[in-house]
Tab-separated table of C-alpha atoms in Angstrom:
chain	number	residue	atom	x	y	z
A	1209	MET	CA	6.327	-17.642	-3.224
A	1210	ILE	CA	3.864	-15.760	-1.036
A	1211	PRO	CA	5.683	-13.051	0.978
A	1212	ASN	CA	5.761	-13.522	4.746
A	1213	VAL	CA	4.858	-10.593	6.999
A	1214	LEU	CA	5.165	-10.567	10.779
A	1215	THR	CA	3.126	-8.434	13.154
A	1216	VAL	CA	4.474	-7.768	16.646
A	1217	ALA	CA	1.509	-6.340	18.516
A	1218	GLY	CA	-1.218	-6.743	21.098
A	1219	SER	CA	-4.348	-8.848	20.785
A	1220	ASP	CA	-7.721	-7.104	20.444
A	1221	SER	CA	-10.424	-9.478	21.677
A	1222	GLY	CA	-13.027	-7.497	19.722
A	1223	GLY	CA	-11.216	-8.234	16.454
A	1224	GLY	CA	-11.098	-4.676	15.142
A	1225	ALA	CA	-7.495	-3.686	15.842
A	1226	GLY	CA	-4.217	-5.242	16.980
A	1227	ILE	CA	-2.984	-8.539	15.607
A	1228	GLN	CA	-6.487	-9.495	14.512
A	1229	ALA	CA	-6.689	-6.441	12.225
A	1230	ASP	CA	-3.122	-7.004	11.064
A	1231	LEU	CA	-3.707	-10.608	10.012
A	1232	LYS	CA	-6.969	-9.748	8.242
A	1233	THR	CA	-5.195	-6.985	6.335
A	1234	MET	CA	-2.368	-9.294	5.334
A	1235	LEU	CA	-4.806	-11.904	4.071
A	1236	ALA	CA	-6.716	-9.287	2.083
A	1237	LEU	CA	-3.488	-8.084	0.464
A	1238	GLY	CA	-2.243	-11.526	-0.502
A	1239	VAL	CA	0.625	-12.120	1.914
A	1240	HIS	CA	1.133	-14.727	4.622
A	1241	GLY	CA	0.587	-13.123	8.028
A	1242	MET	CA	2.346	-14.310	11.191
A	1243	SER	CA	2.190	-12.917	14.716
A	1244	VAL	CA	4.131	-12.213	17.882
A	1245	VAL	CA	1.679	-11.398	20.681
A	1246	THR	CA	3.046	-8.725	23.027
A	1247	ALA	CA	-0.033	-8.178	25.174
A	1248	VAL	CA	-3.565	-9.442	25.635
A	1249	THR	CA	-6.384	-6.926	25.967
A	1250	ALA	CA	-9.994	-7.262	27.058
A	1251	GLN	CA	-11.424	-4.924	24.460
A	1252	ASN	CA	-14.683	-4.251	22.659
A	1253	SER	CA	-16.387	-1.460	20.741
A	1254	LEU	CA	-16.694	0.607	23.929
A	1255	GLY	CA	-13.045	0.571	25.000
A	1256	VAL	CA	-10.279	-1.383	26.701
A	1257	GLN	CA	-11.349	-3.002	29.951
A	1258	GLY	CA	-7.984	-4.596	30.762
A	1259	ALA	CA	-4.507	-5.249	29.362
A	1260	TRP	CA	-1.811	-7.741	30.312
A	1261	GLU	CA	1.629	-7.621	28.709
A	1262	LEU	CA	3.568	-10.808	28.034
A	1263	PRO	CA	7.031	-11.459	29.484
A	1264	VAL	CA	9.948	-10.281	27.353
A	1265	GLU	CA	11.212	-13.849	27.020
A	1266	ALA	CA	7.863	-14.968	25.573
A	1267	VAL	CA	7.925	-12.186	22.991
A	1268	ARG	CA	11.534	-12.885	22.068
A	1269	ALA	CA	10.868	-16.625	21.758
A	1270	GLN	CA	7.876	-16.084	19.442
A	1271	TYR	CA	9.895	-13.749	17.237
A	1272	ARG	CA	12.939	-15.992	16.939
A	1273	SER	CA	10.731	-19.052	16.349
A	1274	VAL	CA	9.132	-17.441	13.302
A	1275	VAL	CA	12.085	-15.546	11.856
A	1276	ASP	CA	14.678	-18.309	12.261
A	1277	ASP	CA	12.562	-20.994	10.587
A	1278	ILE	CA	10.120	-19.294	8.219
A	1279	GLY	CA	11.773	-15.952	7.545
A	1280	VAL	CA	10.117	-12.596	6.936
A	1281	GLN	CA	9.969	-10.081	4.113
A	1282	ALA	CA	8.597	-7.309	6.369
A	1283	VAL	CA	7.779	-6.697	10.041
A	1284	LYS	CA	5.129	-4.422	11.537
A	1285	THR	CA	5.036	-3.352	15.182
A	1286	GLY	CA	2.046	-2.098	17.137
A	1287	MET	CA	1.249	-2.140	20.854
A	1288	LEU	CA	4.452	-2.789	22.807
A	1289	ALA	CA	3.182	-1.648	26.221
A	1290	SER	CA	6.407	-1.265	28.238
A	1291	ALA	CA	9.973	0.016	27.943
A	1292	GLU	CA	11.285	-3.521	28.349
A	1293	LEU	CA	9.213	-4.810	25.431
A	1294	VAL	CA	10.032	-1.795	23.258
A	1295	GLU	CA	13.760	-2.315	23.786
A	1296	ALA	CA	13.592	-6.074	23.227
A	1297	VAL	CA	11.670	-5.663	19.963
A	1298	ALA	CA	14.027	-2.915	18.790
A	1299	GLU	CA	16.987	-5.264	19.350
A	1300	LEU	CA	15.252	-7.988	17.342
A	1301	LEU	CA	14.429	-5.647	14.459
A	1302	ALA	CA	18.008	-4.404	14.342
A	1303	VAL	CA	19.274	-7.888	13.432
A	1304	THR	CA	16.443	-8.758	11.012
A	1305	ASP	CA	17.111	-8.199	7.314
A	1306	ALA	CA	13.657	-6.926	6.413
A	1307	PRO	CA	11.899	-3.557	6.341
A	1308	ALA	CA	10.182	-2.563	9.595
A	1309	VAL	CA	6.995	-0.512	9.819
A	1310	VAL	CA	6.672	1.011	13.291
A	1311	ASP	CA	3.239	2.158	14.408
A	1312	PRO	CA	4.100	3.882	17.734
A	1313	VAL	CA	0.807	3.019	19.391
A	1314	GLY	CA	0.166	5.192	22.419
A	1315	VAL	CA	-3.597	5.242	22.959
A	1316	SER	CA	-6.572	3.331	21.608
A	1317	LYS	CA	-9.359	4.792	19.482
A	1318	HIS	CA	-11.312	5.210	22.719
A	1319	GLY	CA	-8.527	7.086	24.513
A	1320	ASP	CA	-7.229	4.165	26.584
A	1321	SER	CA	-3.462	4.153	27.191
A	1322	LEU	CA	-1.620	1.279	25.494
A	1323	LEU	CA	1.928	2.413	26.254
A	1324	ALA	CA	3.478	3.167	29.637
A	1325	ALA	CA	4.729	6.736	29.982
A	1326	SER	CA	8.088	5.299	31.024
A	1327	ALA	CA	8.386	3.653	27.589
A	1328	LEU	CA	8.258	6.850	25.534
A	1329	ASN	CA	11.993	7.462	25.685
A	1330	SER	CA	12.661	3.873	24.599
A	1331	VAL	CA	10.406	4.409	21.578
A	1332	ARG	CA	12.338	7.576	20.705
A	1333	THR	CA	15.858	6.243	21.217
A	1334	LYS	CA	15.582	2.514	20.467
A	1335	LEU	CA	12.563	1.759	18.259
A	1336	LEU	CA	12.304	4.718	15.870
A	1337	PRO	CA	15.976	4.457	14.815
A	1338	VAL	CA	15.398	0.947	13.414
A	1339	ALA	CA	12.175	1.838	11.562
A	1340	THR	CA	12.002	1.830	7.787
A	1341	VAL	CA	8.715	3.727	8.090
A	1342	ALA	CA	7.188	5.217	11.241
A	1343	THR	CA	3.441	5.916	11.099
A	1344	PRO	CA	2.395	8.168	14.023
A	1345	ASN	CA	-0.950	9.920	14.185
A	1346	LEU	CA	-1.117	13.484	15.476
A	1347	ASP	CA	-1.692	12.454	19.100
A	1348	GLU	CA	1.345	10.173	18.940
A	1349	VAL	CA	3.433	12.934	17.351
A	1350	ALA	CA	2.555	15.207	20.278
A	1351	GLN	CA	3.273	12.448	22.776
A	1352	LEU	CA	6.694	11.681	21.278
A	1353	THR	CA	7.915	15.126	20.213
A	1354	GLY	CA	5.759	17.766	21.885
A	1355	VAL	CA	4.783	19.128	18.463
A	1356	ARG	CA	1.055	19.787	18.195
A	1357	VAL	CA	-0.415	19.951	14.705
A	1358	GLU	CA	-3.541	21.993	14.077
A	1359	SER	CA	-3.256	22.593	10.329
A	1360	GLU	CA	-1.986	20.867	7.214
A	1361	GLU	CA	0.920	23.317	6.967
A	1362	GLN	CA	2.266	22.071	10.316
A	1363	LEU	CA	2.628	18.473	9.115
A	1364	ARG	CA	6.137	19.244	7.829
A	1365	ARG	CA	7.242	20.398	11.278
A	1366	ALA	CA	5.839	17.225	12.809
A	1367	ALA	CA	7.627	15.070	10.248
A	1368	ALA	CA	10.957	16.787	10.904
A	1369	ALA	CA	10.551	16.262	14.656
A	1370	VAL	CA	9.938	12.507	14.224
A	1371	LEU	CA	12.684	12.075	11.607
A	1372	ALA	CA	15.129	13.560	14.112
A	1373	TYR	CA	14.849	10.280	16.050
A	1374	GLY	CA	16.166	8.260	13.135
A	1375	PRO	CA	13.504	6.453	11.071
A	1376	ARG	CA	14.282	6.330	7.338
A	1377	TRP	CA	10.787	7.553	6.444
A	1378	VAL	CA	7.907	8.981	8.424
A	1379	LEU	CA	4.229	9.027	7.521
A	1380	ILE	CA	2.440	11.709	9.533
A	1381	LYS	CA	-1.225	10.756	9.527
A	1382	GLY	CA	-3.410	13.863	9.377
A	1383	GLY	CA	-6.724	12.092	9.766
A	1384	HIS	CA	-7.563	14.069	12.908
A	1385	LEU	CA	-7.487	17.365	10.997
A	1386	PRO	CA	-10.672	18.814	9.413
A	1387	GLY	CA	-11.256	18.429	5.696
A	1388	ASP	CA	-9.829	15.700	3.492
A	1389	ALA	CA	-7.749	12.929	5.067
A	1390	VAL	CA	-4.248	14.228	4.285
A	1391	ASP	CA	-1.041	12.375	5.192
A	1392	LEU	CA	2.565	13.434	4.625
A	1393	LEU	CA	5.199	10.851	3.737
A	1394	THR	CA	8.793	12.088	3.741
A	1395	ASP	CA	12.375	10.992	4.291
A	1396	GLY	CA	13.499	14.558	4.860
A	1397	SER	CA	14.344	15.218	1.224
A	1398	GLU	CA	11.400	14.049	-0.882
A	1399	GLU	CA	7.763	14.561	0.035
A	1400	HIS	CA	4.617	12.700	-0.919
A	1401	TRP	CA	1.257	14.209	0.029
A	1402	LEU	CA	-1.494	11.599	0.139
A	1403	ARG	CA	-5.073	12.815	-0.001
A	1404	ALA	CA	-8.358	10.974	0.231
A	1405	PRO	CA	-11.943	12.109	0.752
A	1406	ARG	CA	-13.137	11.999	4.342
A	1407	HIS	CA	-15.948	9.488	4.780
A	1408	ASP	CA	-18.775	10.305	7.146
A	1409	ASN	CA	-18.412	7.071	9.088
A	1410	ARG	CA	-17.584	6.894	12.779
A	1411	HIS	CA	-16.742	3.192	12.634
A	1412	THR	CA	-12.965	3.553	12.244
A	1413	HIS	CA	-11.564	1.273	14.956
A	1414	GLY	CA	-8.268	-0.269	13.845
A	1415	THR	CA	-7.396	2.288	11.183
A	1416	GLY	CA	-3.797	2.776	12.309
A	1417	CYS	CA	-3.072	-0.932	12.708
A	1418	THR	CA	-4.599	-1.621	9.320
A	1419	LEU	CA	-2.601	1.069	7.542
A	1420	ALA	CA	0.735	-0.014	9.034
A	1421	SER	CA	0.039	-3.655	8.178
A	1422	ALA	CA	-0.946	-2.710	4.648
A	1423	ILE	CA	2.321	-0.799	4.216
A	1424	ALA	CA	4.313	-3.780	5.516
A	1425	SER	CA	2.427	-6.097	3.158
A	1426	GLN	CA	3.249	-3.937	0.150
A	1427	LEU	CA	6.908	-3.609	1.178
A	1428	ALA	CA	7.083	-7.406	1.451
A	1429	LYS	CA	5.983	-7.584	-2.187
A	1430	GLY	CA	9.031	-5.525	-3.139
A	1431	ARG	CA	7.414	-2.136	-3.576
A	1432	SER	CA	9.293	1.051	-2.728
A	1433	VAL	CA	8.221	2.988	0.361
A	1434	PRO	CA	6.258	5.630	-1.616
A	1435	GLU	CA	4.570	2.924	-3.709
A	1436	ALA	CA	3.758	0.836	-0.626
A	1437	VAL	CA	2.291	3.746	1.310
A	1438	THR	CA	0.220	4.946	-1.654
A	1439	ALA	CA	-1.277	1.482	-2.180
A	1440	ALA	CA	-1.877	1.066	1.567
A	1441	LYS	CA	-3.653	4.425	1.766
A	1442	GLU	CA	-5.983	3.362	-1.056
A	1443	TYR	CA	-6.794	0.101	0.727
A	1444	VAL	CA	-7.436	1.800	4.080
A	1445	THR	CA	-9.621	4.481	2.512
A	1446	GLY	CA	-11.895	1.754	1.175
A	1447	ALA	CA	-11.852	-0.051	4.519
A	1448	VAL	CA	-12.867	3.123	6.369
A	1449	ALA	CA	-15.661	3.818	3.896
A	1450	ALA	CA	-17.007	0.305	4.499
A	1451	GLY	CA	-16.598	0.346	8.310
A	1452	PHE	CA	-19.564	-1.148	10.100
A	1453	ALA	CA	-21.375	-1.024	13.428
A	1454	LEU	CA	-20.284	-3.613	15.984
A	1455	GLY	CA	-21.485	-3.671	19.575
A	1456	GLY	CA	-22.629	-0.462	21.192
A	1457	GLY	CA	-19.671	1.799	20.396
A	1458	ILE	CA	-17.169	2.397	17.602
A	1459	GLY	CA	-17.126	-0.381	15.042
A	1460	PRO	CA	-14.150	-1.523	12.946
A	1461	VAL	CA	-13.039	-0.716	9.453
A	1462	ASP	CA	-13.906	-3.480	6.988
A	1463	HIS	CA	-10.709	-5.348	6.174
A	1464	GLY	CA	-12.507	-7.483	3.605
A	1465	TRP	CA	-14.182	-4.643	1.721
A	1466	ARG	CA	-12.594	-5.602	-1.608
A	1467	PHE	CA	-14.035	-9.106	-1.327
A	1468	ARG	CA	-17.519	-7.618	-1.045
A	1469	VAL	CA	-17.340	-5.052	-3.826
A	1470	GLY	CA	-19.884	-6.086	-6.420
A	1471	SER	CA	-20.962	-9.158	-4.466
């Protein structure tokens, strides 16, 4: 059986992030991707020109439709936009017997807000407690906890601040720091430091969505959290290296890079 993975996220009309990136990642990693659309964005390589969230009842109906009939082996969340949507999705995850990867999306690659300020407390108190793995970047860590990371040594402090809200594991993504791309995965007792060379490529749109979806895909295959995150990091590193120009701004990572190796 092919594992089923569900993404609960916003649509990126440019195809580089959001549910489009999630489904491409899932296909590349050999799982069956399914989607719950939480918001529709008008988005391209230059930024987000508009965003419209869906009603809570539409999100809940999509989720129940998929989970009740098809079933899921892992769920990934991305853009949830509002406190109402955050709380509804958290309630759904709490009664779903599958690991949940929470990417607490706050802003886009271009700096556009994708989460209402009023929703931050709902992310802290409702969504993070039901996460198997939370995957904030450094901007999202600061937004959620007030902790600002400027060096690799401060990643532990950031992880502790996020873990205080209740996720089983947290992956602090240090990609915004200088030097190698260093991430810290921890559950508060064991630590895994994940390092990869930094690629001189500005076309990195969708990196966070892709990584979270890759982790969910590996968890759906039955891998442990450390194994899933390590494999996902390897996949994303290759996707970043192969990122390509699209439009006039920041292009996407290449979700199909493995298909093109040697071709």
